[in-house]
Short mmCIF file of C-alpha atoms and ligand atoms in Angstrom, two decimals:
data_model
loop_
_atom_site.label_atom_id
_atom_site.label_comp_id
_atom_site.label_asym_id
_atom_site.label_seq_id
_atom_site.Cartn_x
_atom_site.Cartn_y
_atom_site.Cartn_z
CA MET A 1 145.99 -38.08 123.05
CA SER A 2 142.89 -38.58 125.14
CA LYS A 3 142.21 -39.08 128.83
CA ASN A 4 140.70 -42.21 130.37
CA LYS A 5 138.71 -42.27 133.66
CA LEU A 6 141.86 -42.35 135.65
CA GLN A 7 142.94 -39.15 133.85
CA CYS A 8 146.05 -40.97 132.56
CA TYR A 9 147.14 -40.13 129.10
CA VAL A 10 145.96 -42.87 126.73
CA PRO A 11 147.30 -42.92 123.15
CA ASP A 12 144.78 -42.39 120.41
CA LEU A 13 144.17 -45.45 118.25
CA GLY A 14 145.46 -43.72 115.20
CA ARG A 15 148.86 -43.04 116.86
CA LEU A 16 148.97 -46.57 118.22
CA LEU A 17 148.13 -48.48 115.07
CA ASP A 18 148.81 -46.53 111.96
CA GLN A 19 152.34 -47.88 111.43
CA LEU A 20 150.95 -51.48 111.60
CA PRO A 21 149.67 -53.60 108.68
CA LYS A 22 146.29 -53.04 107.10
CA ASN A 23 144.51 -55.20 104.57
CA TRP A 24 142.54 -52.31 103.09
CA GLY A 25 142.24 -52.59 99.36
CA ARG A 26 143.82 -56.12 99.34
CA TRP A 27 140.59 -57.71 98.08
CA GLY A 28 139.33 -54.64 96.15
CA GLU A 29 137.71 -51.34 96.95
CA GLU A 30 134.30 -52.94 97.48
CA ASP A 31 135.36 -55.74 99.82
CA GLU A 32 133.25 -56.19 102.97
CA VAL A 33 134.33 -59.57 104.28
CA GLY A 34 138.07 -59.03 104.78
CA SER A 35 140.15 -61.92 105.94
CA LEU A 36 137.34 -64.35 105.19
CA ASN A 37 138.75 -64.08 101.70
CA PHE A 38 141.54 -66.38 102.89
CA LEU A 39 138.96 -69.12 103.18
CA THR A 40 139.17 -70.44 99.61
CA ALA A 41 137.88 -73.76 98.39
CA GLU A 42 141.26 -75.30 99.33
CA GLU A 43 140.78 -74.14 102.90
CA VAL A 44 137.23 -75.53 103.01
CA LEU A 45 138.66 -78.92 101.91
CA ARG A 46 141.45 -78.60 104.56
CA GLY A 47 138.70 -78.21 107.09
CA VAL A 48 136.77 -81.18 105.74
CA ALA A 49 139.98 -83.32 105.91
CA SER A 50 140.29 -82.54 109.59
CA VAL A 51 136.99 -84.46 110.31
CA ARG A 52 137.91 -87.73 111.92
CA GLN A 53 134.92 -88.93 113.84
CA GLY A 54 131.84 -87.38 112.38
CA ARG A 55 130.76 -85.78 115.70
CA PRO A 56 129.18 -82.33 115.61
CA PHE A 57 129.22 -79.72 118.44
CA THR A 58 127.17 -76.52 118.47
CA LEU A 59 128.81 -73.45 119.97
CA GLY A 60 126.02 -70.90 120.38
CA VAL A 61 124.96 -69.99 123.91
CA ARG A 62 121.24 -70.18 124.82
CA ILE A 63 119.20 -67.08 123.93
CA ALA A 64 116.73 -65.62 126.47
CA ALA A 65 117.70 -68.18 129.11
CA PRO A 66 115.88 -67.78 132.50
CA GLU A 67 119.32 -67.25 134.18
CA GLY A 68 120.05 -64.37 131.79
CA ASP A 69 122.41 -64.16 128.81
CA PRO A 70 126.01 -62.87 128.94
CA ILE A 71 126.11 -59.35 127.45
CA TRP A 72 128.44 -56.33 127.29
CA PRO A 73 127.49 -54.07 130.28
CA GLY A 74 124.92 -51.50 129.17
CA ARG A 75 123.23 -53.77 126.75
CA ALA A 76 119.99 -55.64 127.74
CA THR A 77 119.49 -59.28 127.88
CA ALA A 78 117.19 -60.84 125.10
CA GLN A 79 113.52 -60.92 125.85
CA ARG A 80 111.38 -63.65 124.30
CA VAL A 81 107.63 -63.25 124.66
CA ASN A 82 104.70 -65.41 123.47
CA VAL A 83 102.29 -63.74 121.21
CA MET A 84 100.19 -66.85 120.66
CA ASP A 85 99.80 -70.12 122.56
CA ARG A 86 97.20 -72.55 123.82
CA ALA A 87 95.93 -69.95 126.29
CA HIS A 88 94.81 -67.62 123.45
CA PHE A 89 92.55 -70.47 122.18
CA MET A 90 91.33 -71.42 125.65
CA CYS A 91 90.06 -67.80 126.38
CA GLY A 92 88.69 -67.27 122.85
CA LYS A 93 91.31 -64.68 121.76
CA ALA A 94 92.19 -66.88 118.83
CA GLU A 95 90.27 -69.26 116.54
CA PRO A 96 91.71 -72.61 115.43
CA LEU A 97 92.43 -72.94 111.78
CA SER A 98 89.88 -74.76 109.56
CA GLY A 99 90.40 -78.39 110.43
CA GLY A 100 91.19 -77.52 114.10
CA GLY A 101 94.90 -76.76 113.95
CA GLU A 102 96.23 -74.40 116.56
CA TRP A 103 99.74 -72.81 116.95
CA ALA A 104 102.25 -70.97 119.06
CA ASP A 105 104.11 -67.80 118.02
CA ASP A 106 106.61 -65.71 119.84
CA MET A 107 109.08 -62.88 119.27
CA VAL A 108 112.38 -61.94 120.61
CA VAL A 109 113.72 -58.45 121.33
CA MET A 110 117.48 -58.47 121.56
CA TYR A 111 120.76 -56.70 120.87
CA LEU A 112 122.21 -58.17 117.74
CA GLN A 113 125.45 -58.29 119.70
CA GLY A 114 123.64 -59.67 122.71
CA SER A 115 124.33 -63.42 122.23
CA SER A 116 126.78 -65.66 120.37
CA GLN A 117 127.42 -63.43 117.38
CA TYR A 118 129.53 -62.25 114.46
CA ASP A 119 130.62 -58.63 114.50
CA ALA A 120 130.35 -56.86 111.20
CA LEU A 121 133.73 -55.56 110.00
CA GLY A 122 132.36 -52.05 110.34
CA HIS A 123 131.29 -52.59 113.98
CA VAL A 124 134.12 -50.56 115.49
CA TRP A 125 136.21 -47.78 114.03
CA TYR A 126 138.40 -44.71 114.73
CA ASP A 127 139.41 -41.63 112.78
CA ASP A 128 136.06 -41.72 110.87
CA ARG A 129 137.06 -44.75 108.82
CA LEU A 130 135.82 -48.27 108.96
CA TYR A 131 137.32 -51.45 107.55
CA ASN A 132 138.61 -50.93 103.96
CA GLY A 133 138.43 -47.13 104.40
CA TYR A 134 134.66 -46.80 104.26
CA PRO A 135 133.53 -43.52 105.90
CA ALA A 136 132.13 -43.90 109.38
CA THR A 137 129.01 -41.97 108.17
CA THR A 138 127.97 -45.24 106.39
CA THR A 139 127.00 -46.50 109.78
CA VAL A 140 124.27 -43.78 110.27
CA GLY A 141 120.75 -45.27 110.48
CA ALA A 142 121.91 -48.65 109.29
CA MET A 143 125.22 -49.95 108.08
CA THR A 144 125.52 -49.59 104.27
CA LYS A 145 129.12 -50.80 104.11
CA ALA A 146 130.85 -53.63 105.95
CA SER A 147 127.68 -54.65 107.71
CA VAL A 148 127.17 -58.25 108.88
CA LEU A 149 125.09 -59.10 105.75
CA PRO A 150 128.08 -59.85 103.42
CA ILE A 151 129.55 -62.13 106.09
CA ALA A 152 126.14 -63.83 106.50
CA GLU A 153 125.73 -64.28 102.73
CA ARG A 154 129.24 -65.67 102.33
CA GLY A 155 129.34 -68.05 105.29
CA VAL A 156 132.54 -69.12 107.16
CA VAL A 157 133.96 -72.57 106.54
CA GLY A 158 137.45 -73.85 107.16
CA ARG A 159 139.75 -75.65 109.53
CA GLY A 160 139.27 -74.59 113.13
CA VAL A 161 141.83 -75.05 115.89
CA LEU A 162 140.98 -74.67 119.58
CA ILE A 163 143.52 -73.32 122.07
CA ASP A 164 142.53 -73.88 125.61
CA MET A 165 144.32 -71.11 127.43
CA ALA A 166 142.54 -71.71 130.73
CA ARG A 167 143.59 -75.39 130.77
CA PHE A 168 147.11 -74.48 129.67
CA ARG A 169 147.32 -72.21 132.70
CA GLY A 170 145.87 -74.92 134.99
CA LYS A 171 142.69 -72.97 135.72
CA GLU A 172 138.87 -73.48 135.25
CA CYS A 173 138.68 -69.90 134.06
CA LEU A 174 141.24 -67.15 133.54
CA ASP A 175 141.16 -64.37 136.09
CA ARG A 176 139.52 -61.04 135.62
CA GLY A 177 141.83 -58.91 133.34
CA GLU A 178 144.23 -61.76 132.81
CA THR A 179 146.10 -61.38 129.51
CA PHE A 180 147.80 -63.57 127.03
CA THR A 181 149.74 -63.02 123.83
CA HIS A 182 150.28 -64.75 120.48
CA GLU A 183 153.36 -66.39 122.04
CA ASP A 184 151.16 -67.84 124.77
CA LEU A 185 148.82 -69.14 122.13
CA GLU A 186 151.78 -70.86 120.35
CA ALA A 187 153.02 -72.23 123.68
CA ALA A 188 149.55 -73.62 124.52
CA ALA A 189 149.30 -75.10 121.02
CA ARG A 190 152.59 -76.88 121.38
CA HIS A 191 151.44 -78.20 124.85
CA GLN A 192 148.34 -79.54 123.16
CA GLY A 193 150.39 -81.10 120.36
CA VAL A 194 148.85 -79.03 117.64
CA SER A 195 149.94 -76.09 115.46
CA ILE A 196 148.06 -72.95 114.53
CA ALA A 197 148.45 -73.07 110.76
CA LYS A 198 148.05 -70.29 108.20
CA HIS A 199 144.39 -69.55 107.56
CA ASP A 200 143.13 -71.54 110.54
CA ILE A 201 139.96 -70.25 112.22
CA LEU A 202 141.27 -69.53 115.74
CA LEU A 203 139.10 -70.55 118.65
CA VAL A 204 140.36 -69.57 122.14
CA ARG A 205 138.94 -70.77 125.38
CA THR A 206 139.31 -68.71 128.60
CA GLY A 207 136.51 -70.30 130.60
CA TRP A 208 134.87 -66.82 131.04
CA ILE A 209 131.46 -67.52 129.46
CA GLY A 210 131.24 -70.80 131.44
CA LYS A 211 131.91 -68.77 134.59
CA PHE A 212 128.90 -66.51 133.74
CA TYR A 213 126.53 -69.39 134.27
CA CYS A 214 127.82 -70.35 137.72
CA THR A 215 128.54 -66.86 139.26
CA PRO A 216 126.16 -64.36 140.84
CA LYS A 217 125.57 -61.68 138.18
CA GLU A 218 126.68 -58.82 140.48
CA GLU A 219 129.99 -60.55 140.95
CA PHE A 220 130.36 -61.36 137.23
CA TYR A 221 129.81 -57.73 136.14
CA LYS A 222 131.58 -56.04 139.12
CA ASP A 223 134.31 -53.75 137.75
CA PHE A 224 133.85 -55.47 134.42
CA LEU A 225 137.26 -56.52 133.05
CA GLU A 226 137.39 -59.61 130.90
CA PRO A 227 140.47 -61.70 130.38
CA GLY A 228 141.81 -62.07 126.88
CA LEU A 229 144.41 -61.44 124.18
CA THR A 230 146.38 -58.26 124.70
CA TYR A 231 147.58 -55.75 122.14
CA SER A 232 151.14 -55.49 120.97
CA PRO A 233 152.56 -54.60 117.56
CA ASP A 234 154.02 -58.08 117.35
CA LEU A 235 150.65 -59.67 118.03
CA VAL A 236 149.08 -57.67 115.19
CA ARG A 237 151.93 -58.74 112.85
CA TRP A 238 151.46 -62.32 113.88
CA PHE A 239 147.74 -62.21 112.92
CA HIS A 240 148.71 -60.53 109.69
CA GLU A 241 151.42 -63.06 108.74
CA ARG A 242 149.32 -66.08 109.84
CA GLU A 243 146.40 -64.68 107.84
CA ILE A 244 143.94 -65.62 110.52
CA PRO A 245 140.40 -65.17 109.00
CA ASN A 246 138.33 -65.42 112.16
CA LEU A 247 138.92 -65.06 115.92
CA VAL A 248 136.40 -66.98 118.02
CA THR A 249 136.35 -66.81 121.77
CA ASP A 250 134.31 -67.52 124.87
CA THR A 251 134.40 -63.89 126.04
CA ILE A 252 132.05 -61.03 125.34
CA ALA A 253 134.60 -58.97 123.48
CA ASN A 254 137.42 -61.29 122.32
CA GLU A 255 140.20 -59.29 124.05
CA VAL A 256 141.14 -57.99 127.44
CA THR A 257 138.68 -55.17 128.08
CA VAL A 258 141.25 -52.47 128.78
CA ASP A 259 144.85 -52.95 127.58
CA PRO A 260 146.94 -52.80 130.80
CA GLU A 261 149.89 -51.24 128.95
CA THR A 262 148.27 -48.36 127.19
CA GLY A 263 144.87 -47.95 128.91
CA VAL A 264 143.11 -48.24 125.55
CA THR A 265 139.76 -50.01 125.57
CA LEU A 266 139.40 -52.88 123.05
CA PRO A 267 142.39 -51.95 120.78
CA LEU A 268 142.30 -55.28 119.03
CA HIS A 269 138.83 -54.55 117.69
CA CYS A 270 140.54 -51.75 115.65
CA ALA A 271 143.99 -53.41 115.05
CA LEU A 272 142.48 -56.71 113.88
CA MET A 273 138.92 -56.08 112.75
CA ARG A 274 139.06 -52.54 111.33
CA ASN A 275 142.55 -52.74 109.93
CA LEU A 276 143.14 -56.34 108.98
CA GLY A 277 139.54 -57.39 108.43
CA VAL A 278 139.71 -60.30 110.89
CA THR A 279 136.15 -61.32 111.72
CA PHE A 280 135.25 -61.54 115.44
CA THR A 281 132.93 -64.17 116.88
CA GLU A 282 132.07 -63.58 120.47
CA ILE A 283 130.15 -65.08 123.41
CA ILE A 284 130.83 -68.63 122.22
CA ALA A 285 130.35 -71.77 124.27
CA LEU A 286 133.69 -73.69 124.22
CA ASP A 287 133.66 -75.66 127.53
CA ALA A 288 132.06 -78.88 126.17
CA LEU A 289 134.20 -78.89 122.98
CA ALA A 290 137.37 -78.23 124.98
CA GLU A 291 136.56 -81.06 127.41
CA ASP A 292 136.10 -83.36 124.49
CA CYS A 293 139.32 -82.25 122.75
CA ALA A 294 141.31 -82.73 125.94
CA ALA A 295 139.86 -86.23 126.29
CA ASP A 296 140.73 -87.41 122.75
CA GLY A 297 143.54 -85.05 121.84
CA GLN A 298 141.89 -83.84 118.61
CA TRP A 299 142.07 -80.05 118.68
CA THR A 300 141.32 -79.38 115.04
CA PHE A 301 137.97 -79.80 113.20
CA LEU A 302 135.72 -78.44 110.42
CA TYR A 303 134.25 -75.09 111.48
CA VAL A 304 131.02 -73.90 109.81
CA ALA A 305 129.11 -70.75 110.68
CA ALA A 306 126.90 -68.13 109.17
CA PRO A 307 125.31 -65.25 111.15
CA LEU A 308 121.69 -64.28 110.43
CA LYS A 309 121.25 -62.17 107.31
CA VAL A 310 120.35 -58.94 109.00
CA VAL A 311 120.29 -56.04 106.54
CA GLY A 312 122.37 -53.17 107.77
CA GLY A 313 123.30 -55.03 110.98
CA SER A 314 126.43 -54.19 112.99
CA GLY A 315 126.40 -57.94 114.00
CA ALA A 316 124.07 -60.88 114.14
CA PRO A 317 123.51 -63.95 116.22
CA VAL A 318 125.09 -67.29 115.13
CA ASN A 319 125.21 -70.87 116.36
CA PRO A 320 128.46 -72.20 114.81
CA VAL A 321 128.86 -75.90 114.25
CA VAL A 322 132.15 -77.79 114.46
CA ILE A 323 132.58 -81.37 113.33
CA LYS A 324 135.42 -83.48 114.72
C1 LIG B 1 131.56 -53.77 121.84
O1 LIG B 1 130.86 -53.38 120.93
C2 LIG B 1 131.93 -52.85 122.95
O2 LIG B 1 131.97 -55.01 121.98
P1 LIG B 1 131.53 -56.32 121.14
O3 LIG B 1 132.43 -56.40 119.95
O4 LIG B 1 131.82 -57.32 122.15
O5 LIG B 1 130.07 -56.27 120.74
#
């Protein structure tokens, strides 16, 4: 047992989760992409078959936006700076290329988890073991096991289904700390006239990231507590039985920040990502897609994504594309 800030006893993750299913070893001792293994060629074709209109949507948020980027508290927003532009030529700091060509260059300094991003399966752990049982010491310096690179090299393609939990609850955005379960996801799906099928890439809209862009930052981050999915053993079993390869949400951490029942912070990162190998895609822009799906009633589509191939990264930026 450990103590949280309120000095209440909070169960250790090991005690909470160790009787629940794990996918360690299921795809071999060297596996680093976990439940993405469910996305076989058949699943890619099922995704392709869900394309009806030929209309693409991009789901990444803007990076280094003047209004700031949504980030987990304690991380810094991305900084993009010019290192070369017209001014360098105007003041003689740079010479045009032979023939007169000039150019602009810039660089960005950012947290790899500081924008729309895939988490590596080794991003979060407990009891000194990462996904598939790799020792937590493999994260030291750079991740040598279960980093984001194998996910980036594999890519993620399949049928996506969007569940609009905010719309289902009649809200623009879920409230701070508001929770929902797998049963709520199923109820919302029924309401939308769609089903969450085995191996679907599950996209869930809460409205939270949309709220970031129209709320003063002090208010958005005050007593930070995101809405989201909440832990229960049945929810973990549901993800396991449904063999969900990828959870994609418009929140910064894909789950309610602190589980209201147990006081554990981000238990689903461990229950789903570390133990089942479910990939997490966070800080995703879902408002425009949801608006469109509500208008035409098509909530399923082809989902295609690949994070950047960052060697040793615990995560990497991504701009997923869906095609309806
Ligand atoms: C943390 O690392 C705390 O969260 P995330 O998975 O959102 O990056």
